[in-house]
Coordinates of C-alpha atoms and ligand atoms in Angstrom, one line a residue:
M1 CA 0.0 0.0 0.0
R2 CA 1.0 3.7 -0.2
A3 CA 1.9 5.6 2.9
I4 CA 3.6 8.8 4.0
Q5 CA 6.6 8.1 6.2
L6 CA 8.7 10.4 8.3
V7 CA 12.2 9.2 7.7
R8 CA 14.2 12.0 9.4
H9 CA 13.2 14.6 12.0
G10 CA 13.6 18.3 11.3
R11 CA 11.6 21.4 10.5
P12 CA 10.8 20.5 7.9
G13 CA 11.5 16.8 8.4
T14 CA 11.9 14.4 5.6
L15 CA 8.6 12.9 4.6
E16 CA 8.4 10.4 1.8
L17 CA 5.5 8.7 -0.1
R18 CA 6.5 5.0 0.0
E19 CA 5.2 1.7 -1.0
V20 CA 5.0 -0.4 2.3
P21 CA 3.4 -3.7 3.3
A22 CA -0.3 -3.4 4.2
P23 CA -0.9 -3.9 8.0
Q24 CA -2.4 -7.1 9.3
P25 CA -4.7 -6.9 12.4
G26 CA -3.5 -8.2 15.7
A27 CA -6.0 -10.3 17.7
D28 CA -7.5 -7.2 19.4
E29 CA -7.2 -4.9 16.3
V30 CA -8.9 -4.0 13.1
V31 CA -7.5 -2.7 9.9
V32 CA -9.3 0.4 8.6
R33 CA -9.3 1.5 4.9
V34 CA -8.6 5.2 5.5
E35 CA -11.0 7.4 3.5
A36 CA -9.9 10.7 5.1
C37 CA -7.3 11.8 7.8
G38 CA -7.0 15.2 9.4
L39 CA -3.7 16.9 9.9
N40 CA -2.9 18.4 13.2
H41 CA -0.2 20.3 15.0
L42 CA 0.7 17.0 16.6
D43 CA 2.0 16.0 13.2
L44 CA 4.5 18.9 13.3
W45 CA 5.6 17.9 16.8
L46 CA 6.2 14.4 15.5
E47 CA 8.1 15.9 12.5
E48 CA 10.4 18.0 14.6
A49 CA 10.8 15.6 17.5
G50 CA 9.0 18.1 19.8
L51 CA 7.4 15.5 22.0
P52 CA 8.9 14.1 25.2
L53 CA 8.8 10.6 23.6
N54 CA 11.2 8.3 21.9
I55 CA 9.9 7.7 18.5
G56 CA 11.3 5.1 16.1
L57 CA 11.6 6.1 12.5
P58 CA 10.3 5.6 9.9
R59 CA 6.9 6.5 11.1
T60 CA 3.6 7.0 9.3
P61 CA 1.9 10.2 10.8
G62 CA -1.8 10.7 10.9
C63 CA -3.7 10.8 14.2
E64 CA -7.2 11.5 12.9
P65 CA -8.4 8.9 10.4
A66 CA -11.9 7.9 9.4
G67 CA -12.8 5.0 7.1
V68 CA -14.3 1.6 6.7
I69 CA -13.2 -1.6 8.5
A70 CA -11.4 -3.8 6.0
A71 CA -10.4 -6.7 8.3
V72 CA -10.8 -7.7 11.9
G73 CA -8.5 -9.6 14.3
S74 CA -9.4 -13.0 15.7
G75 CA -10.5 -11.5 19.1
V76 CA -12.8 -8.9 17.7
T77 CA -16.5 -9.5 17.9
A78 CA -18.1 -6.1 18.2
W79 CA -16.9 -4.9 14.8
R80 CA -17.1 -6.3 11.3
A81 CA -15.7 -5.5 7.8
G82 CA -17.7 -2.7 6.3
D83 CA -18.4 -0.8 9.5
R84 CA -17.9 3.0 9.1
V85 CA -15.7 4.3 11.9
A86 CA -14.0 7.3 13.4
V87 CA -10.6 6.5 15.0
Q88 CA -9.6 8.1 18.2
S89 CA -6.0 9.4 18.3
N90 CA -5.3 8.6 21.9
L91 CA -5.1 4.8 22.2
T92 CA -6.1 4.2 25.8
C93 CA -5.4 1.1 27.8
G94 CA -9.0 0.4 29.0
T95 CA -7.8 -1.1 32.3
C96 CA -6.3 1.6 34.4
E97 CA -8.3 3.3 37.2
Y98 CA -9.1 6.3 34.9
C99 CA -10.2 4.2 31.9
Q100 CA -12.4 2.2 34.2
A101 CA -14.0 5.4 35.4
G102 CA -14.7 6.6 31.9
E103 CA -11.9 9.3 32.2
E104 CA -9.9 7.9 29.3
S105 CA -8.3 11.2 28.8
M106 CA -6.3 10.6 32.0
C107 CA -5.2 7.1 31.0
L108 CA -1.9 6.0 32.5
A109 CA -0.7 4.1 29.5
A110 CA -2.1 5.8 26.4
E111 CA -0.3 5.8 23.1
L112 CA -0.6 8.3 20.3
L113 CA -1.7 7.1 16.9
G114 CA 0.6 8.3 14.2
V115 CA 3.3 9.1 16.7
Q116 CA 4.0 5.9 18.8
R117 CA 2.6 3.6 16.1
D118 CA 1.8 4.1 12.4
G119 CA -1.1 6.3 11.7
G120 CA -3.6 7.3 9.0
L121 CA -1.6 8.9 6.3
A122 CA -1.8 5.6 4.5
E123 CA -4.3 3.6 2.5
F124 CA -4.8 1.3 5.5
V125 CA -4.1 1.6 9.2
A126 CA -4.2 -1.1 12.0
V127 CA -5.7 0.2 15.3
P128 CA -6.9 -1.4 18.6
Q129 CA -10.7 -1.9 18.6
R130 CA -10.9 0.4 21.7
A131 CA -9.9 3.3 19.4
L132 CA -13.1 2.9 17.3
N133 CA -16.2 4.9 17.4
R134 CA -19.1 4.1 15.1
L135 CA -19.6 6.8 12.5
P136 CA -23.3 7.9 12.6
D137 CA -25.2 7.6 9.3
G138 CA -25.0 10.9 7.5
V139 CA -21.6 11.9 8.9
A140 CA -19.1 12.0 6.1
F141 CA -15.6 10.6 6.4
T142 CA -14.3 14.1 5.8
T143 CA -16.5 15.5 8.6
S144 CA -15.2 12.8 11.0
A145 CA -11.6 13.4 10.0
A146 CA -12.0 17.1 10.6
L147 CA -13.7 16.8 14.0
T148 CA -12.5 13.7 15.7
L149 CA -9.5 15.3 17.3
A150 CA -10.0 19.0 17.6
G151 CA -13.8 18.9 17.8
S152 CA -13.8 16.4 20.6
T153 CA -11.0 18.3 22.4
A154 CA -13.3 21.3 22.4
M155 CA -16.2 19.2 23.6
H156 CA -14.1 17.9 26.5
M157 CA -13.1 21.4 27.5
L158 CA -16.6 22.8 27.4
T159 CA -18.6 19.9 28.9
Q160 CA -16.2 17.9 31.0
R161 CA -13.5 20.3 32.3
T162 CA -15.9 23.1 33.0
T163 CA -19.6 23.8 32.5
V164 CA -21.3 26.5 30.4
K165 CA -24.6 28.0 31.5
P166 CA -27.0 29.7 29.1
G167 CA -26.1 33.4 28.9
D168 CA -22.5 32.9 29.9
W169 CA -19.9 34.8 28.0
V170 CA -17.3 32.5 26.4
L171 CA -14.2 33.7 24.7
A172 CA -13.1 31.0 22.1
M173 CA -9.5 31.8 21.1
A174 CA -8.5 31.5 17.4
G175 CA -11.9 30.9 15.9
A176 CA -10.4 29.8 12.6
S177 CA -8.4 26.9 14.2
G178 CA -9.7 23.4 14.6
V179 CA -10.3 23.7 18.4
G180 CA -11.5 27.3 18.1
S181 CA -14.0 26.7 15.3
A182 CA -15.6 23.8 17.2
A183 CA -15.5 25.7 20.5
I184 CA -17.6 28.6 19.0
Q185 CA -20.3 26.2 17.8
I186 CA -20.4 24.1 20.9
A187 CA -20.5 27.1 23.2
R188 CA -23.3 28.6 21.1
G189 CA -25.1 25.3 21.2
L190 CA -24.9 25.3 25.0
G191 CA -26.5 28.8 25.1
A192 CA -23.5 30.9 25.6
R193 CA -22.7 34.3 24.0
V194 CA -19.5 33.9 22.2
I195 CA -16.6 36.2 21.4
S196 CA -13.7 34.9 19.3
T197 CA -10.3 36.1 18.1
G198 CA -8.5 36.2 14.8
S199 CA -5.3 37.9 13.5
T200 CA -6.6 38.5 9.9
A201 CA -9.9 39.7 8.5
E202 CA -10.4 36.3 6.8
R203 CA -10.0 34.4 10.1
R204 CA -12.4 36.8 11.9
S205 CA -15.1 36.6 9.3
L206 CA -14.9 32.8 9.5
A207 CA -15.5 32.9 13.2
V208 CA -18.5 35.2 12.7
G209 CA -19.9 32.7 10.2
L210 CA -19.7 30.0 12.8
G211 CA -21.7 31.9 15.3
A212 CA -19.4 34.3 17.2
E213 CA -21.3 37.5 17.9
A214 CA -18.1 39.5 18.1
V215 CA -14.5 38.9 17.0
V216 CA -11.4 40.8 18.2
D217 CA -8.2 41.4 16.3
T218 CA -5.3 39.8 18.2
A219 CA -2.9 41.7 15.9
D220 CA -3.8 44.7 18.1
P221 CA -2.1 44.3 21.4
R222 CA -5.1 46.0 23.2
W223 CA -7.4 43.1 22.3
P224 CA -8.1 42.1 25.9
A225 CA -9.5 45.6 26.5
E226 CA -11.8 45.1 23.5
V227 CA -13.1 41.9 25.1
R228 CA -13.8 43.8 28.3
R229 CA -15.6 46.6 26.4
L230 CA -17.8 44.0 24.6
T231 CA -18.9 42.6 27.9
G232 CA -19.6 46.0 29.5
K233 CA -16.2 45.8 31.4
R234 CA -17.4 42.7 33.2
G235 CA -15.2 40.2 31.4
V236 CA -16.0 36.7 30.1
D237 CA -17.0 33.7 32.3
L238 CA -14.9 31.2 30.3
V239 CA -11.9 31.3 28.0
I240 CA -11.2 28.3 25.7
E241 CA -7.4 28.6 25.2
H242 CA -5.1 26.4 23.2
I243 CA -2.3 28.7 22.2
G244 CA -0.1 29.3 25.3
G245 CA 3.0 31.5 25.3
D246 CA 2.3 35.2 25.7
V247 CA -1.4 34.6 24.9
L248 CA -2.4 32.7 28.0
P249 CA -1.6 35.4 30.6
R250 CA -3.5 37.9 28.5
C251 CA -6.6 35.7 28.6
F252 CA -6.8 36.5 32.4
E253 CA -7.2 40.2 31.4
C254 CA -10.4 39.2 29.7
L255 CA -11.8 37.1 32.5
A256 CA -14.6 38.1 34.9
R257 CA -14.5 37.5 38.6
G258 CA -15.0 33.8 39.3
G259 CA -14.2 33.0 35.7
T260 CA -12.2 30.1 34.3
V261 CA -9.5 29.7 31.7
V262 CA -9.4 26.2 30.2
T263 CA -6.2 25.4 28.2
C264 CA -5.4 22.4 26.1
G265 CA -2.4 23.4 24.2
A266 CA 0.8 25.5 24.0
T267 CA 1.8 25.8 20.4
A268 CA 3.1 29.3 21.0
G269 CA 5.2 28.4 24.1
R270 CA 5.0 26.1 27.1
E271 CA 6.4 28.4 29.8
V272 CA 4.4 31.4 30.9
T273 CA 4.6 34.0 33.6
L274 CA 1.3 34.5 35.5
N275 CA 0.4 37.2 38.0
L276 CA -1.1 35.3 40.9
W277 CA -2.5 38.4 42.6
P278 CA -5.5 38.9 40.3
L279 CA -6.0 35.2 40.0
F280 CA -6.7 34.7 43.7
V281 CA -8.3 38.1 44.4
K282 CA -10.8 37.5 41.6
Q283 CA -11.1 33.8 42.5
Q284 CA -10.4 32.7 39.0
R285 CA -9.5 29.2 37.8
L286 CA -6.9 27.9 35.4
V287 CA -7.9 24.4 34.3
G288 CA -5.9 21.9 32.2
S289 CA -7.6 19.8 29.5
Y290 CA -6.1 17.0 27.5
S291 CA -7.5 14.8 24.8
R292 CA -11.0 13.5 25.3
N293 CA -13.1 10.8 26.9
R294 CA -15.0 8.3 24.7
A295 CA -18.2 10.1 25.7
D296 CA -16.8 13.3 24.3
L297 CA -16.1 11.8 20.9
E298 CA -19.5 10.2 20.9
A299 CA -21.1 13.5 21.7
T300 CA -19.1 15.3 19.0
L301 CA -20.2 12.8 16.3
E302 CA -23.8 13.1 17.5
W303 CA -23.6 16.9 17.3
A304 CA -22.2 16.5 13.8
A305 CA -25.0 14.1 12.8
A306 CA -27.6 16.5 14.1
G307 CA -26.0 19.4 12.1
R308 CA -25.1 21.3 15.2
L309 CA -21.4 21.1 14.6
R310 CA -20.0 21.4 11.2
P311 CA -16.3 21.1 10.2
V312 CA -14.3 23.9 8.6
I313 CA -12.4 22.2 5.9
H314 CA -9.4 24.1 4.4
S315 CA -8.2 21.6 1.9
Q316 CA -8.5 18.0 0.8
R317 CA -5.5 16.5 -1.0
S318 CA -4.2 13.0 -2.0
L319 CA -1.1 11.4 -0.5
D320 CA 0.8 12.7 -3.6
H321 CA 0.2 16.3 -2.5
A322 CA 0.4 15.8 1.2
A323 CA 3.7 17.8 1.2
V324 CA 1.8 20.9 0.2
S325 CA -0.6 20.5 3.1
F326 CA 2.3 20.0 5.5
Q327 CA 4.0 23.2 4.3
E328 CA 0.7 25.1 4.8
L329 CA 0.5 23.7 8.3
R330 CA 4.0 24.8 9.1
D331 CA 3.3 28.3 7.6
R332 CA 0.1 28.6 9.7
R333 CA -1.9 29.1 6.5
V334 CA -4.5 26.5 7.4
L335 CA -8.0 27.9 8.3
G336 CA -9.9 25.0 9.9
K337 CA -8.7 21.6 8.9
A338 CA -6.4 20.2 6.3
L339 CA -7.5 16.7 5.2
I340 CA -5.6 14.0 3.3
L341 CA -7.7 11.5 1.2
P342 CA -5.4 8.4 0.9
H343 CA -7.3 6.8 -1.9
A344 CA -7.7 9.9 -4.0
R345 CA -5.4 10.4 -6.9
Ligands
ZN1 ZN1 -6.0 3.6 30.8

């Protein structure tokens, strides 16, 4: 079969389109014919060895595949060839105390698909059956590949790591990103009033199209003051943050008393300086969020099936043109999600 393989780390790393043996399912695994796979910042961290993991090369990236089961292992009874599936990127153990409690996002032994084992930028991928979610009728493979990771991450942030009440003000950072575009729609669906951010007019208009009632320009350093102005100086109840670096401390400038910043990422930097005085005086919270529980992905796919959550798809390319998509991702030119369709030519 054809697969993209990372053969040397770097920025850019060396990615090659190769002919490799098709995977066979282990006893507890299925092989999925990959119809679509989303690209993510995780793919860049793999590329540049930016994760605290030892990764053997070559490695096929791709943590967000969707497709049809082509073969099942000898121990698999709940799935059969022909089933349409979304594949979860965090391959959880199913046995630790957190998995047992339905908090799979805290699994003690999770592996990342497309990082610690070969992923979905290939015509076929072998995955443990625990990684599968049934794709509801009417949810396209492309929709799944655009929402499985970022959409369910936003669902986890908004419904598991905190709660949103109707009428709450929610600031969804970077509304043209995968997490941000989903966060706007989910927060709106929960009854919140949503403000988003964007550094270009194109990004801001995309956020408005998804339901943000106001969008602030983060190219202007006074953007937190604009958020306060929009909320009558009160500030927002919740910030959905996934950028890190200099952005995270500024989110607290936007936050109301008793408000919460939930963060799930740090693409702009992992170390930040935080002024603790306003944090405790205003009784605010900073909450970490990682990955998703099975229930979050199920909810995400249900919302998609009901038309309440729609993906923002930037591009769809074949394996032959995946290098173009990787370059756009490195250059931060992707609005929404870049998809690879491994069987397209
Ligand atoms: Zn576990």
